[in-house]
Short mmCIF file of C-alpha atoms in Angstrom, two decimals:
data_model
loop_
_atom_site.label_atom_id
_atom_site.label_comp_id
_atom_site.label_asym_id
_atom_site.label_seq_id
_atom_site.Cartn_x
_atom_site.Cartn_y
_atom_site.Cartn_z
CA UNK R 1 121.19 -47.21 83.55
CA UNK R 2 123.15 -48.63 79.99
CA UNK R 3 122.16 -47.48 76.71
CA UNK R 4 120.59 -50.69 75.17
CA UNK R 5 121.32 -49.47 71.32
CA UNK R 6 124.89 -50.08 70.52
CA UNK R 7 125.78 -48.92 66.63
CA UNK R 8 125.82 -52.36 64.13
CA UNK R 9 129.01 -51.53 62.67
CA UNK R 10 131.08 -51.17 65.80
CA UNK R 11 129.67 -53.97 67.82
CA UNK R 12 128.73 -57.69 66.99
CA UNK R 13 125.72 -57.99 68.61
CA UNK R 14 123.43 -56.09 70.63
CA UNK R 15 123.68 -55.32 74.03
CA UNK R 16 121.80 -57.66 76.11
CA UNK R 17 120.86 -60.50 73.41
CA UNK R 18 121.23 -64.11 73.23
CA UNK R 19 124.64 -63.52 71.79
CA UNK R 20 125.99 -61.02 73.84
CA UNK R 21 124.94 -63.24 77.39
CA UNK R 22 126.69 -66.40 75.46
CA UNK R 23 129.79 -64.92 74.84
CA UNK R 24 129.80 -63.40 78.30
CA UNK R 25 129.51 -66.86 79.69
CA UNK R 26 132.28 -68.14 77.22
CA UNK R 27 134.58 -65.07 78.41
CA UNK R 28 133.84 -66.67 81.91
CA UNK R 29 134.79 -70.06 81.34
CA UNK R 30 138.11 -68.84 79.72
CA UNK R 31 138.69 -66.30 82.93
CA UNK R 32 138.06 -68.69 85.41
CA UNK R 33 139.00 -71.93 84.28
CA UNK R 34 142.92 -70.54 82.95
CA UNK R 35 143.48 -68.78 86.09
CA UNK R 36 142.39 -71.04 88.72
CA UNK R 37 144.67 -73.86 86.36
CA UNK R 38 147.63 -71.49 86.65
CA UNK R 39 147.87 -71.21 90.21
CA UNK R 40 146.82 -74.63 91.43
CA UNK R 41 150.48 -75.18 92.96
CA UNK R 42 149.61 -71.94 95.21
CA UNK R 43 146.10 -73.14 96.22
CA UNK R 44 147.32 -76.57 97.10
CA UNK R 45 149.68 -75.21 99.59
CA UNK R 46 146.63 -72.88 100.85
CA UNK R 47 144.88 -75.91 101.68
CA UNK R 48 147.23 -77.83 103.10
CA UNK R 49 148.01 -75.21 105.68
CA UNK R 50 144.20 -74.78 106.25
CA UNK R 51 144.10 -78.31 106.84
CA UNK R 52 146.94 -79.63 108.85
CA UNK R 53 148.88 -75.91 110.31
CA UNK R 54 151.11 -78.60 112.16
CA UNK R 55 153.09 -79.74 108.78
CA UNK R 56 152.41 -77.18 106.70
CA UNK R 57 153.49 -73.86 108.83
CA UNK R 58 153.42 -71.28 106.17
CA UNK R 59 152.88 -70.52 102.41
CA UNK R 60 157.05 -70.93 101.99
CA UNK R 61 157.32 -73.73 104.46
CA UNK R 62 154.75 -75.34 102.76
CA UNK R 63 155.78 -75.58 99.24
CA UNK R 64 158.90 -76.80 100.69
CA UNK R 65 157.31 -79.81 102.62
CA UNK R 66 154.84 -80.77 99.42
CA UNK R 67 158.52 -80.70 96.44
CA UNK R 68 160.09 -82.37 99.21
CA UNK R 69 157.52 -85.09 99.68
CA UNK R 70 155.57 -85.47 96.36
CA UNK R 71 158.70 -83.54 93.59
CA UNK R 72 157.85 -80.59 91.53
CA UNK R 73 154.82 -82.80 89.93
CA UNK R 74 153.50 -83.08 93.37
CA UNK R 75 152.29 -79.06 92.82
CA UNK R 76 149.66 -79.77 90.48
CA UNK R 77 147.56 -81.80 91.95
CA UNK R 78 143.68 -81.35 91.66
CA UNK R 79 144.74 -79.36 88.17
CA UNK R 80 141.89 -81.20 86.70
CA UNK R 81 138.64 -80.53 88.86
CA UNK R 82 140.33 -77.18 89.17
CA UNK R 83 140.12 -76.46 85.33
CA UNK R 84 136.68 -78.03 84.93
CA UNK R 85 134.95 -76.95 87.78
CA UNK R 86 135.96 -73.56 87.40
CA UNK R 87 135.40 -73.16 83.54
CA UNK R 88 131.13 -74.18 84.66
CA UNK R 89 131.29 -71.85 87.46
CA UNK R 90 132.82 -68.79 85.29
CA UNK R 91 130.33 -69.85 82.85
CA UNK R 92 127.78 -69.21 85.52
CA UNK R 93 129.08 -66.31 87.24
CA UNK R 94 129.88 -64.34 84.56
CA UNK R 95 126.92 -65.13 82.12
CA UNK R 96 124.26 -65.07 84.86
CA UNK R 97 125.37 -61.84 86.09
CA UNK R 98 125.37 -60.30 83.02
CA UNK R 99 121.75 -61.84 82.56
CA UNK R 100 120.79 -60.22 86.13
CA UNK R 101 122.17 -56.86 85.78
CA UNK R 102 120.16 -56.12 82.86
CA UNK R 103 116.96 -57.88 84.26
CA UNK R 104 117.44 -56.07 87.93
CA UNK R 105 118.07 -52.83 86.40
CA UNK R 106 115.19 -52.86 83.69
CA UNK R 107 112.84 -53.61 86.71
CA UNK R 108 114.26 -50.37 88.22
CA UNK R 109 114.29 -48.37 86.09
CA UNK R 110 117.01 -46.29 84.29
CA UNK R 111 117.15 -43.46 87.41
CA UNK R 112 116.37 -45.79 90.69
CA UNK R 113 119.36 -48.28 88.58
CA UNK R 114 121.57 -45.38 88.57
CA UNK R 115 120.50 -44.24 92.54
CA UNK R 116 121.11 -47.95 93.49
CA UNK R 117 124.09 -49.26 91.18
CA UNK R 118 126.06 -50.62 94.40
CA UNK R 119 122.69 -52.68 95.50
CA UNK R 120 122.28 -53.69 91.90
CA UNK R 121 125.53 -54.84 91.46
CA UNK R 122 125.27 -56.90 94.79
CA UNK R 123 122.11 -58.16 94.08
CA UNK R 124 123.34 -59.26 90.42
CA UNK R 125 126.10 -61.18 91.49
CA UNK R 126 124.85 -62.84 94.36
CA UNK R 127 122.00 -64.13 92.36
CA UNK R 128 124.83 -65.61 89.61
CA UNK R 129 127.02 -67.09 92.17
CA UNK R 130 124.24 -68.56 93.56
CA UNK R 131 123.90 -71.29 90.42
CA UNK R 132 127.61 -71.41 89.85
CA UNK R 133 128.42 -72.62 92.94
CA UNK R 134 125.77 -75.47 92.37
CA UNK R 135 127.76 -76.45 89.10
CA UNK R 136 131.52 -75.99 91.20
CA UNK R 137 130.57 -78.29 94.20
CA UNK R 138 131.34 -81.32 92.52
CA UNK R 139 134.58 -80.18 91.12
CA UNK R 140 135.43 -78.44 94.31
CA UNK R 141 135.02 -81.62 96.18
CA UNK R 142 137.22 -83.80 94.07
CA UNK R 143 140.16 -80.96 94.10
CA UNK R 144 140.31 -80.65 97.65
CA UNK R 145 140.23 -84.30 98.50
CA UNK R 146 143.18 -84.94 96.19
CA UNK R 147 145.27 -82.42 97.48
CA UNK R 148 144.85 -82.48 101.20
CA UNK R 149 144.28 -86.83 101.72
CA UNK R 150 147.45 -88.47 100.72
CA UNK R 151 147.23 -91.73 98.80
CA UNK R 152 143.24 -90.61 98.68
CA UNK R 153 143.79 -90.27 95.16
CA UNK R 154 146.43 -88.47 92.47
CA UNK R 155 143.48 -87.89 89.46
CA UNK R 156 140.17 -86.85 88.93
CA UNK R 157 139.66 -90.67 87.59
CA UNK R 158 140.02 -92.35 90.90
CA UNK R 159 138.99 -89.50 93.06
CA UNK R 160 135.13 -89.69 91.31
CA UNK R 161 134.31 -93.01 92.04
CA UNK R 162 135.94 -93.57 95.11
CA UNK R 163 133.93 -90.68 96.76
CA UNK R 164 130.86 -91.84 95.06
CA UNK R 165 131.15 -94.95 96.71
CA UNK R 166 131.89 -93.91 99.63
CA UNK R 167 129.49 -91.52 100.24
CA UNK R 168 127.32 -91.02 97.47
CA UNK R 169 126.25 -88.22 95.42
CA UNK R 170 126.29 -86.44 99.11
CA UNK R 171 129.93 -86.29 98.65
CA UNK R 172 129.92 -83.98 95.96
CA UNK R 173 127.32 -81.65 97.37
CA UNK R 174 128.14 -81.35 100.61
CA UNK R 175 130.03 -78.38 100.61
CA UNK R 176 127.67 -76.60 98.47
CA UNK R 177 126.57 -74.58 101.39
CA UNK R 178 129.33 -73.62 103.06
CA UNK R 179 130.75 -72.95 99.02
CA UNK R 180 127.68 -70.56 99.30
CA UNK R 181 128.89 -68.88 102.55
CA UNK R 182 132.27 -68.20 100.97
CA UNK R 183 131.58 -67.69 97.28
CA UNK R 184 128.65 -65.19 97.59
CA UNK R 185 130.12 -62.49 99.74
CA UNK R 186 133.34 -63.22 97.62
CA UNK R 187 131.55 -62.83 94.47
CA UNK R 188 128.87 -59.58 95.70
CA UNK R 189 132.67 -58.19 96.72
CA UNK R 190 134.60 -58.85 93.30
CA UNK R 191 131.67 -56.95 90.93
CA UNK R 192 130.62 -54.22 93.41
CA UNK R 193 133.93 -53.45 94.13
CA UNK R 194 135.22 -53.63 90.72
CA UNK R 195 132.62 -51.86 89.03
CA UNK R 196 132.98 -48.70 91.99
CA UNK R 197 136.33 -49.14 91.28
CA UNK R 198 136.44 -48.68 87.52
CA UNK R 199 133.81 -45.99 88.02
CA UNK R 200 136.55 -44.07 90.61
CA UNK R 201 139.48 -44.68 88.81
CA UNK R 202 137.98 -42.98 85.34
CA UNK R 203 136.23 -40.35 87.56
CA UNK R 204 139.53 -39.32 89.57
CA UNK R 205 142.40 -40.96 88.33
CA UNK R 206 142.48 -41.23 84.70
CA UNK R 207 143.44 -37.91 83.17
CA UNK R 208 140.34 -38.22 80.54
CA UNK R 209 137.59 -40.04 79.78
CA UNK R 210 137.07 -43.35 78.91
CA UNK R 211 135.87 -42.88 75.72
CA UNK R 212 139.64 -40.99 74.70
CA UNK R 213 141.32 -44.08 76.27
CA UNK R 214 142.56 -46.56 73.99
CA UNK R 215 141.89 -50.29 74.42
CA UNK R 216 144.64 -51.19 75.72
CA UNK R 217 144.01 -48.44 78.24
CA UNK R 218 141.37 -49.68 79.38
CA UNK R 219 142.35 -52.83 79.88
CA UNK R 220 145.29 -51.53 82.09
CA UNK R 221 142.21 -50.13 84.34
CA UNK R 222 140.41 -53.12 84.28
CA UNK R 223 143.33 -55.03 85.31
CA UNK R 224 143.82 -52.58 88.39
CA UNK R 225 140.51 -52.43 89.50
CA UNK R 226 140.35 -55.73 89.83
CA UNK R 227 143.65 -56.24 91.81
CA UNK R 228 141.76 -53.82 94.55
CA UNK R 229 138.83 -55.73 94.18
CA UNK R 230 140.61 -59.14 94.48
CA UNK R 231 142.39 -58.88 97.85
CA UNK R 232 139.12 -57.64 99.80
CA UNK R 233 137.57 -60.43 98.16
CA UNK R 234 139.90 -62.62 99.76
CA UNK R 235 139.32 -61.20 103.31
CA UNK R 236 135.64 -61.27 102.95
CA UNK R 237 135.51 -64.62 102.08
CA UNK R 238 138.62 -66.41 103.70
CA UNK R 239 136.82 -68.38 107.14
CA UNK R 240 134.25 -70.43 104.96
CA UNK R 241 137.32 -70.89 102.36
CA UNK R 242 139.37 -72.32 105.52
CA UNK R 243 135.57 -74.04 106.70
CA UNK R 244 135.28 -75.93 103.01
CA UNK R 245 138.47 -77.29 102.88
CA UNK R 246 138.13 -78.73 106.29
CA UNK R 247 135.09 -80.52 105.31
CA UNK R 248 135.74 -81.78 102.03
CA UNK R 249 138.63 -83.43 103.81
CA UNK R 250 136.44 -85.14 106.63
CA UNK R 251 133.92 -87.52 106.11
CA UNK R 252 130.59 -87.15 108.06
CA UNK R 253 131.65 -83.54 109.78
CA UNK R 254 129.28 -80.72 109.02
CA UNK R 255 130.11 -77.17 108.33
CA UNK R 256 129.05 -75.63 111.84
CA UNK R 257 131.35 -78.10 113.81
CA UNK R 258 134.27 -77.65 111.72
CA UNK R 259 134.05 -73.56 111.86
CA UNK R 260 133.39 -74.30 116.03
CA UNK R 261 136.49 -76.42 116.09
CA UNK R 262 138.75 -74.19 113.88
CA UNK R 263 137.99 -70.99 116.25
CA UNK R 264 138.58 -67.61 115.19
CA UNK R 265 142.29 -68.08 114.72
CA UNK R 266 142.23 -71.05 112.86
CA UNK R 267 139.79 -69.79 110.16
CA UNK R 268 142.23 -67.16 109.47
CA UNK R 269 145.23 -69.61 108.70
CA UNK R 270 146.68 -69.09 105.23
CA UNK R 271 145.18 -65.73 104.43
CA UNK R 272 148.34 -64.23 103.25
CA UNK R 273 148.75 -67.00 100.69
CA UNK R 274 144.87 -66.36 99.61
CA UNK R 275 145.25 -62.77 99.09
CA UNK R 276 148.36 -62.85 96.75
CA UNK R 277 146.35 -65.44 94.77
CA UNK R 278 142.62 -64.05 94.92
CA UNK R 279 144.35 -60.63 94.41
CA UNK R 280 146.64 -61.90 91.05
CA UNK R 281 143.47 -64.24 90.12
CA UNK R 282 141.33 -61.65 90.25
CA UNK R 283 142.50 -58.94 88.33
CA UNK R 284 143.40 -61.75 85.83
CA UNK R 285 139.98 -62.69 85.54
CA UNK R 286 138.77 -59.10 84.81
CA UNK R 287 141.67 -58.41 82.21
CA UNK R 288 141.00 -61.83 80.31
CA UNK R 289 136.96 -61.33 80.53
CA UNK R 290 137.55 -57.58 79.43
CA UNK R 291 139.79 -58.81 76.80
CA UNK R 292 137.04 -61.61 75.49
CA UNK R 293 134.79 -58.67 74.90
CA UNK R 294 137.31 -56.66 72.89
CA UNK R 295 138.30 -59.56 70.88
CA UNK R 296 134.36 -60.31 69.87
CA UNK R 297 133.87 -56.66 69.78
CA UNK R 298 131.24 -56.88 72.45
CA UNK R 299 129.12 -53.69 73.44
CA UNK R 300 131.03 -53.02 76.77
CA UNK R 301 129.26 -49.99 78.49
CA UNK R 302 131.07 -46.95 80.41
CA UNK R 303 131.08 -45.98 83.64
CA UNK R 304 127.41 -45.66 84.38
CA UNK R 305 126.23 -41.56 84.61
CA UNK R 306 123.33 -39.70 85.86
CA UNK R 307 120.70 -39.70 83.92
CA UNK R 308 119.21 -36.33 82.45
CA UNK R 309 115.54 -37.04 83.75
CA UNK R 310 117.39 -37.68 87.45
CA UNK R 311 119.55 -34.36 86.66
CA UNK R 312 116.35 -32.52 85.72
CA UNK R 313 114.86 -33.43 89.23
CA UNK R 314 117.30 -32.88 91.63
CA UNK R 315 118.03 -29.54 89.69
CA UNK R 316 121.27 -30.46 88.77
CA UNK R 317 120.67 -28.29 85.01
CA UNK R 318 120.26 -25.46 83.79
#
Protein backbone atom coordinates (compact mmCIF):
# COMPACT_ATOMS: atom_id res chain seq x y z
CA UNK A 1 0.00 0.00 0.00
CA UNK A 2 3.14 2.69 1.20
CA UNK A 3 6.42 2.56 -0.31
CA UNK A 4 8.61 1.27 2.63
CA UNK A 5 12.03 2.94 1.11
CA UNK A 6 12.05 6.57 1.86
CA UNK A 7 15.47 8.41 0.40
CA UNK A 8 18.25 8.91 3.58
CA UNK A 9 18.83 12.38 2.81
CA UNK A 10 15.29 13.66 2.88
CA UNK A 11 13.96 11.70 5.76
CA UNK A 12 15.37 10.86 9.32
CA UNK A 13 14.54 7.53 9.59
CA UNK A 14 12.91 4.90 7.75
CA UNK A 15 9.48 4.37 7.32
CA UNK A 16 8.15 1.96 9.72
CA UNK A 17 11.29 1.59 12.23
CA UNK A 18 11.76 1.85 15.83
CA UNK A 19 12.30 5.53 15.32
CA UNK A 20 9.73 6.44 13.11
CA UNK A 21 6.79 4.50 15.58
CA UNK A 22 8.57 6.54 18.65
CA UNK A 23 8.30 9.75 17.31
CA UNK A 24 4.80 8.99 16.13
CA UNK A 25 3.88 8.25 19.68
CA UNK A 26 5.77 11.47 20.89
CA UNK A 27 3.76 13.54 18.09
CA UNK A 28 0.71 11.93 19.97
CA UNK A 29 1.40 12.86 23.34
CA UNK A 30 2.07 16.52 22.18
CA UNK A 31 -1.44 16.42 19.99
CA UNK A 32 -3.44 15.12 22.56
CA UNK A 33 -2.22 16.18 25.74
CA UNK A 34 -1.99 20.36 24.47
CA UNK A 35 -5.34 20.23 23.05
CA UNK A 36 -7.40 18.45 25.48
CA UNK A 37 -5.34 21.12 28.20
CA UNK A 38 -6.56 24.01 26.06
CA UNK A 39 -10.09 23.42 26.12
CA UNK A 40 -10.67 21.97 29.57
CA UNK A 41 -12.93 25.15 30.49
CA UNK A 42 -15.25 23.89 27.43
CA UNK A 43 -15.29 20.20 28.50
CA UNK A 44 -16.05 21.04 32.07
CA UNK A 45 -19.16 22.79 31.10
CA UNK A 46 -19.91 19.63 28.71
CA UNK A 47 -19.99 17.62 31.69
CA UNK A 48 -21.71 19.48 33.88
CA UNK A 49 -24.66 19.73 31.56
CA UNK A 50 -24.37 15.92 30.96
CA UNK A 51 -24.54 15.54 34.51
CA UNK A 52 -27.00 17.78 36.18
CA UNK A 53 -29.26 19.45 32.75
CA UNK A 54 -31.28 21.08 35.73
CA UNK A 55 -28.35 23.75 36.67
CA UNK A 56 -26.46 23.69 33.89
CA UNK A 57 -29.11 24.36 30.85
CA UNK A 58 -26.80 25.02 28.04
CA UNK A 59 -23.12 25.41 26.90
CA UNK A 60 -23.63 29.54 27.52
CA UNK A 61 -25.79 29.11 30.56
CA UNK A 62 -23.38 26.96 31.83
CA UNK A 63 -20.19 28.79 31.81
CA UNK A 64 -22.19 31.42 33.35
CA UNK A 65 -23.37 29.31 36.42
CA UNK A 66 -19.60 27.63 36.92
CA UNK A 67 -17.58 31.92 36.80
CA UNK A 68 -20.44 32.72 38.82
CA UNK A 69 -20.01 30.01 41.41
CA UNK A 70 -16.31 28.89 41.35
CA UNK A 71 -14.56 32.66 39.36
CA UNK A 72 -12.69 32.43 36.19
CA UNK A 73 -10.21 29.79 38.05
CA UNK A 74 -13.19 27.68 38.57
CA UNK A 75 -12.80 26.79 34.44
CA UNK A 76 -9.86 24.76 34.77
CA UNK A 77 -10.57 22.30 36.80
CA UNK A 78 -9.44 18.62 36.07
CA UNK A 79 -6.53 20.55 33.84
CA UNK A 80 -4.24 18.07 35.35
CA UNK A 81 -5.65 14.42 34.69
CA UNK A 82 -6.70 16.12 31.49
CA UNK A 83 -3.01 16.85 30.40
CA UNK A 84 -1.67 13.54 31.71
CA UNK A 85 -4.13 11.23 30.80
CA UNK A 86 -4.36 12.43 27.46
CA UNK A 87 -0.54 12.81 26.66
CA UNK A 88 -0.52 8.37 27.52
CA UNK A 89 -3.52 7.95 25.48
CA UNK A 90 -2.10 10.06 22.33
CA UNK A 91 0.95 8.18 23.00
CA UNK A 92 -1.10 5.10 22.46
CA UNK A 93 -3.37 6.06 19.82
CA UNK A 94 -1.18 7.55 17.65
CA UNK A 95 1.95 5.22 18.03
CA UNK A 96 -0.08 2.00 18.07
CA UNK A 97 -1.87 2.90 15.03
CA UNK A 98 0.93 3.69 13.22
CA UNK A 99 2.37 0.23 14.49
CA UNK A 100 -1.03 -1.49 13.15
CA UNK A 101 -1.36 0.05 9.86
CA UNK A 102 1.85 -1.17 8.72
CA UNK A 103 1.43 -4.68 10.41
CA UNK A 104 -2.43 -5.02 8.98
CA UNK A 105 -1.43 -3.91 5.67
CA UNK A 106 1.86 -6.07 5.26
CA UNK A 107 -0.44 -9.10 6.15
CA UNK A 108 -2.57 -7.95 3.16
CA UNK A 109 -0.73 -7.34 0.97
CA UNK A 110 0.15 -4.19 -1.10
CA UNK A 111 -3.20 -4.70 -3.61
CA UNK A 112 -5.93 -6.31 -1.03
CA UNK A 113 -4.32 -3.00 1.43
CA UNK A 114 -5.13 -0.75 -1.32
CA UNK A 115 -8.84 -2.69 -2.15
CA UNK A 116 -9.52 -2.46 1.67
CA UNK A 117 -7.83 0.93 2.94
CA UNK A 118 -11.26 2.03 4.71
CA UNK A 119 -11.32 -1.58 6.66
CA UNK A 120 -7.64 -1.16 7.30
CA UNK A 121 -7.85 2.05 8.60
CA UNK A 122 -10.79 0.93 10.94
CA UNK A 123 -9.23 -2.01 11.93
CA UNK A 124 -5.86 0.00 12.75
CA UNK A 125 -7.33 2.35 14.94
CA UNK A 126 -9.64 0.40 16.78
CA UNK A 127 -6.91 -1.94 17.69
CA UNK A 128 -4.76 1.40 19.08
CA UNK A 129 -7.58 2.86 20.93
CA UNK A 130 -8.12 -0.22 22.35
CA UNK A 131 -4.72 0.09 24.75
CA UNK A 132 -5.01 3.83 25.04
CA UNK A 133 -8.07 3.83 26.58
CA UNK A 134 -6.60 1.28 29.19
CA UNK A 135 -3.79 3.96 29.99
CA UNK A 136 -6.74 7.12 29.96
CA UNK A 137 -9.18 5.41 32.47
CA UNK A 138 -7.41 6.44 35.37
CA UNK A 139 -6.93 9.96 34.31
CA UNK A 140 -10.39 10.09 32.92
CA UNK A 141 -11.77 9.13 36.23
CA UNK A 142 -10.01 11.68 38.34
CA UNK A 143 -11.03 14.64 35.71
CA UNK A 144 -14.53 13.96 35.74
CA UNK A 145 -14.95 13.54 39.44
CA UNK A 146 -13.32 16.93 40.04
CA UNK A 147 -15.32 18.75 37.79
CA UNK A 148 -18.82 17.45 38.17
CA UNK A 149 -18.73 16.61 42.51
CA UNK A 150 -18.33 19.86 44.23
CA UNK A 151 -16.07 19.97 47.28
CA UNK A 152 -15.15 16.17 45.91
CA UNK A 153 -11.90 17.55 45.28
CA UNK A 154 -10.11 20.83 43.40
CA UNK A 155 -6.58 18.69 42.35
CA UNK A 156 -5.40 15.65 41.07
CA UNK A 157 -3.58 15.33 44.71
CA UNK A 158 -6.70 14.83 46.71
CA UNK A 159 -8.84 13.43 44.02
CA UNK A 160 -6.24 10.09 43.81
CA UNK A 161 -6.40 9.00 47.12
CA UNK A 162 -9.68 9.82 48.07
CA UNK A 163 -11.12 7.59 45.23
CA UNK A 164 -8.65 4.97 46.04
CA UNK A 165 -9.98 4.74 49.29
CA UNK A 166 -13.08 4.81 48.58
CA UNK A 167 -13.37 2.42 46.11
CA UNK A 168 -10.24 1.00 45.22
CA UNK A 169 -8.31 0.55 42.18
CA UNK A 170 -12.07 -0.22 40.77
CA UNK A 171 -12.49 3.42 40.79
CA UNK A 172 -10.13 4.14 38.25
CA UNK A 173 -11.14 1.37 35.90
CA UNK A 174 -14.49 1.41 35.96
CA UNK A 175 -15.24 3.35 33.13
CA UNK A 176 -12.82 1.64 31.01
CA UNK A 177 -15.59 -0.04 29.21
CA UNK A 178 -17.96 2.28 28.58
CA UNK A 179 -14.45 4.64 27.63
CA UNK A 180 -14.26 1.69 25.09
CA UNK A 181 -17.86 2.15 23.80
CA UNK A 182 -17.19 5.83 23.19
CA UNK A 183 -13.52 6.06 22.28
CA UNK A 184 -13.40 3.24 19.65
CA UNK A 185 -16.10 4.25 17.26
CA UNK A 186 -14.73 7.86 17.98
CA UNK A 187 -11.30 6.88 17.19
CA UNK A 188 -12.22 4.11 13.91
CA UNK A 189 -14.23 7.61 12.86
CA UNK A 190 -11.31 10.27 13.32
CA UNK A 191 -8.54 8.06 11.02
CA UNK A 192 -10.97 6.55 8.48
CA UNK A 193 -12.53 9.63 7.98
CA UNK A 194 -9.51 11.68 7.92
CA UNK A 195 -7.45 9.62 5.85
CA UNK A 196 -10.74 9.39 3.01
CA UNK A 197 -10.78 12.79 3.58
CA UNK A 198 -7.22 13.81 2.78
CA UNK A 199 -7.38 11.24 -0.01
CA UNK A 200 -10.73 13.36 -1.51
CA UNK A 201 -9.60 16.60 -0.88
CA UNK A 202 -6.08 16.04 -2.99
CA UNK A 203 -8.10 13.91 -5.50
CA UNK A 204 -10.92 16.67 -6.14
CA UNK A 205 -10.21 19.69 -4.44
CA UNK A 206 -6.69 20.63 -4.52
CA UNK A 207 -5.78 22.05 -7.90
CA UNK A 208 -2.48 19.64 -8.03
CA UNK A 209 -0.92 17.08 -6.46
CA UNK A 210 0.39 16.66 -3.29
CA UNK A 211 3.70 16.27 -4.13
CA UNK A 212 3.62 20.24 -5.87
CA UNK A 213 2.03 21.39 -2.55
CA UNK A 214 4.21 23.04 -0.23
CA UNK A 215 4.35 22.15 3.48
CA UNK A 216 2.55 24.47 4.67
CA UNK A 217 -0.03 23.37 2.13
CA UNK A 218 -0.39 20.49 3.31
CA UNK A 219 -0.77 21.20 6.55
CA UNK A 220 -3.73 23.58 5.65
CA UNK A 221 -5.33 20.11 4.28
CA UNK A 222 -4.54 18.26 7.13
CA UNK A 223 -6.01 20.78 9.30
CA UNK A 224 -9.36 20.62 7.19
CA UNK A 225 -9.68 17.14 6.94
CA UNK A 226 -9.62 16.79 10.25
CA UNK A 227 -12.24 19.50 11.14
CA UNK A 228 -14.71 17.11 8.88
CA UNK A 229 -13.47 14.28 10.55
CA UNK A 230 -13.81 15.81 14.09
CA UNK A 231 -17.51 16.75 14.25
CA UNK A 232 -18.77 13.16 13.01
CA UNK A 233 -16.52 11.94 15.53
CA UNK A 234 -18.38 13.73 18.00
CA UNK A 235 -21.83 12.38 16.89
CA UNK A 236 -20.62 8.89 16.69
CA UNK A 237 -19.39 8.86 19.93
CA UNK A 238 -21.49 11.42 22.05
CA UNK A 239 -24.19 8.78 24.22
CA UNK A 240 -21.27 6.73 25.89
CA UNK A 241 -19.42 10.30 26.30
CA UNK A 242 -22.80 11.49 28.15
CA UNK A 243 -22.88 7.46 29.73
CA UNK A 244 -19.05 7.98 31.24
CA UNK A 245 -19.51 11.05 32.78
CA UNK A 246 -22.58 9.86 34.51
CA UNK A 247 -20.74 7.08 36.01
CA UNK A 248 -17.58 8.43 36.99
CA UNK A 249 -19.80 10.76 38.98
CA UNK A 250 -21.84 7.90 40.80
CA UNK A 251 -20.49 5.49 42.97
CA UNK A 252 -21.65 1.81 42.58
CA UNK A 253 -23.94 2.56 39.22
CA UNK A 254 -22.95 0.54 36.20
CA UNK A 255 -22.86 1.65 32.66
CA UNK A 256 -26.17 -0.15 31.39
CA UNK A 257 -28.35 1.52 34.18
CA UNK A 258 -27.05 4.87 33.71
CA UNK A 259 -27.57 4.78 29.65
CA UNK A 260 -31.37 3.12 30.74
CA UNK A 261 -31.92 6.04 33.03
CA UNK A 262 -30.54 8.84 30.75
CA UNK A 263 -32.99 7.66 27.74
CA UNK A 264 -32.46 8.61 24.32
CA UNK A 265 -32.83 12.30 24.98
CA UNK A 266 -30.70 12.57 27.75
CA UNK A 267 -27.65 10.90 26.09
CA UNK A 268 -27.83 13.52 23.56
CA UNK A 269 -27.52 16.53 26.12
CA UNK A 270 -24.56 18.78 25.36
CA UNK A 271 -23.79 17.64 21.85
CA UNK A 272 -23.55 21.04 20.44
CA UNK A 273 -20.87 21.94 22.98
CA UNK A 274 -19.00 18.46 22.00
CA UNK A 275 -18.96 19.09 18.42
CA UNK A 276 -17.41 22.66 18.47
CA UNK A 277 -14.76 21.07 20.73
CA UNK A 278 -14.18 17.47 19.13
CA UNK A 279 -14.46 19.40 15.79
CA UNK A 280 -11.60 22.37 16.88
CA UNK A 281 -9.72 19.43 18.92
CA UNK A 282 -9.63 17.42 16.22
CA UNK A 283 -8.32 19.11 13.42
CA UNK A 284 -5.82 20.47 16.04
CA UNK A 285 -4.64 17.19 16.73
CA UNK A 286 -4.04 16.31 13.02
CA UNK A 287 -2.27 19.77 12.27
CA UNK A 288 0.09 19.45 15.45
CA UNK A 289 0.76 15.49 14.72
CA UNK A 290 1.29 16.47 10.93
CA UNK A 291 3.44 19.22 12.05
CA UNK A 292 5.64 16.76 14.54
CA UNK A 293 6.42 14.82 11.41
CA UNK A 294 7.56 17.82 9.39
CA UNK A 295 9.59 19.14 12.14
CA UNK A 296 11.56 15.54 12.54
CA UNK A 297 11.38 15.22 8.88
CA UNK A 298 9.42 12.02 9.19
CA UNK A 299 8.62 9.85 5.98
CA UNK A 300 4.89 10.94 5.75
CA UNK A 301 3.32 8.93 2.79
CA UNK A 302 0.72 10.34 0.06
CA UNK A 303 -2.51 9.63 -0.60
CA UNK A 304 -2.41 5.90 -1.07
CA UNK A 305 -2.80 4.86 -5.20
CA UNK A 306 -3.53 1.82 -7.11
CA UNK A 307 -1.04 -0.28 -7.45
CA UNK A 308 0.37 -1.25 -11.04
CA UNK A 309 0.04 -5.14 -10.43
CA UNK A 310 -3.90 -4.25 -9.33
CA UNK A 311 -3.99 -1.85 -12.57
CA UNK A 312 -2.54 -4.66 -14.68
CA UNK A 313 -5.48 -6.97 -13.55
CA UNK A 314 -8.43 -5.15 -13.71
CA UNK A 315 -7.07 -3.85 -17.17
CA UNK A 316 -6.84 -0.52 -16.15
CA UNK A 317 -3.30 -0.14 -18.69
CA UNK A 318 -2.32 -0.13 -21.64
Amino acid sequence: MVCLFFAAEEYSCEYGSLKFYALCGFGGVLSCGLTHTGVVPLDLVKCRIQVDPQKYKNIFNGFSVTIKEDGVRGLAKGWAPTFFGYSMQGLCKFGFYEVFKVLYGNLLGEENAYLWRTSLYLAASASAEFFADIALAPMEAAKVRIQTQPGYANTLRQAAPKMYAEEGVWAFYKGVVPLWMRQIPYTMMKFACFERTVEALYKYVVPKPRSECSKAEQLVVTFIAGYIAGVFCAIVSHPADSVVSVLNKEKGSSASQVLVRLGFRGVWKGLFARIIMIGTLTALQWFIYDSVKVYFKLPRPPPPEMPESLKKKLGLTE
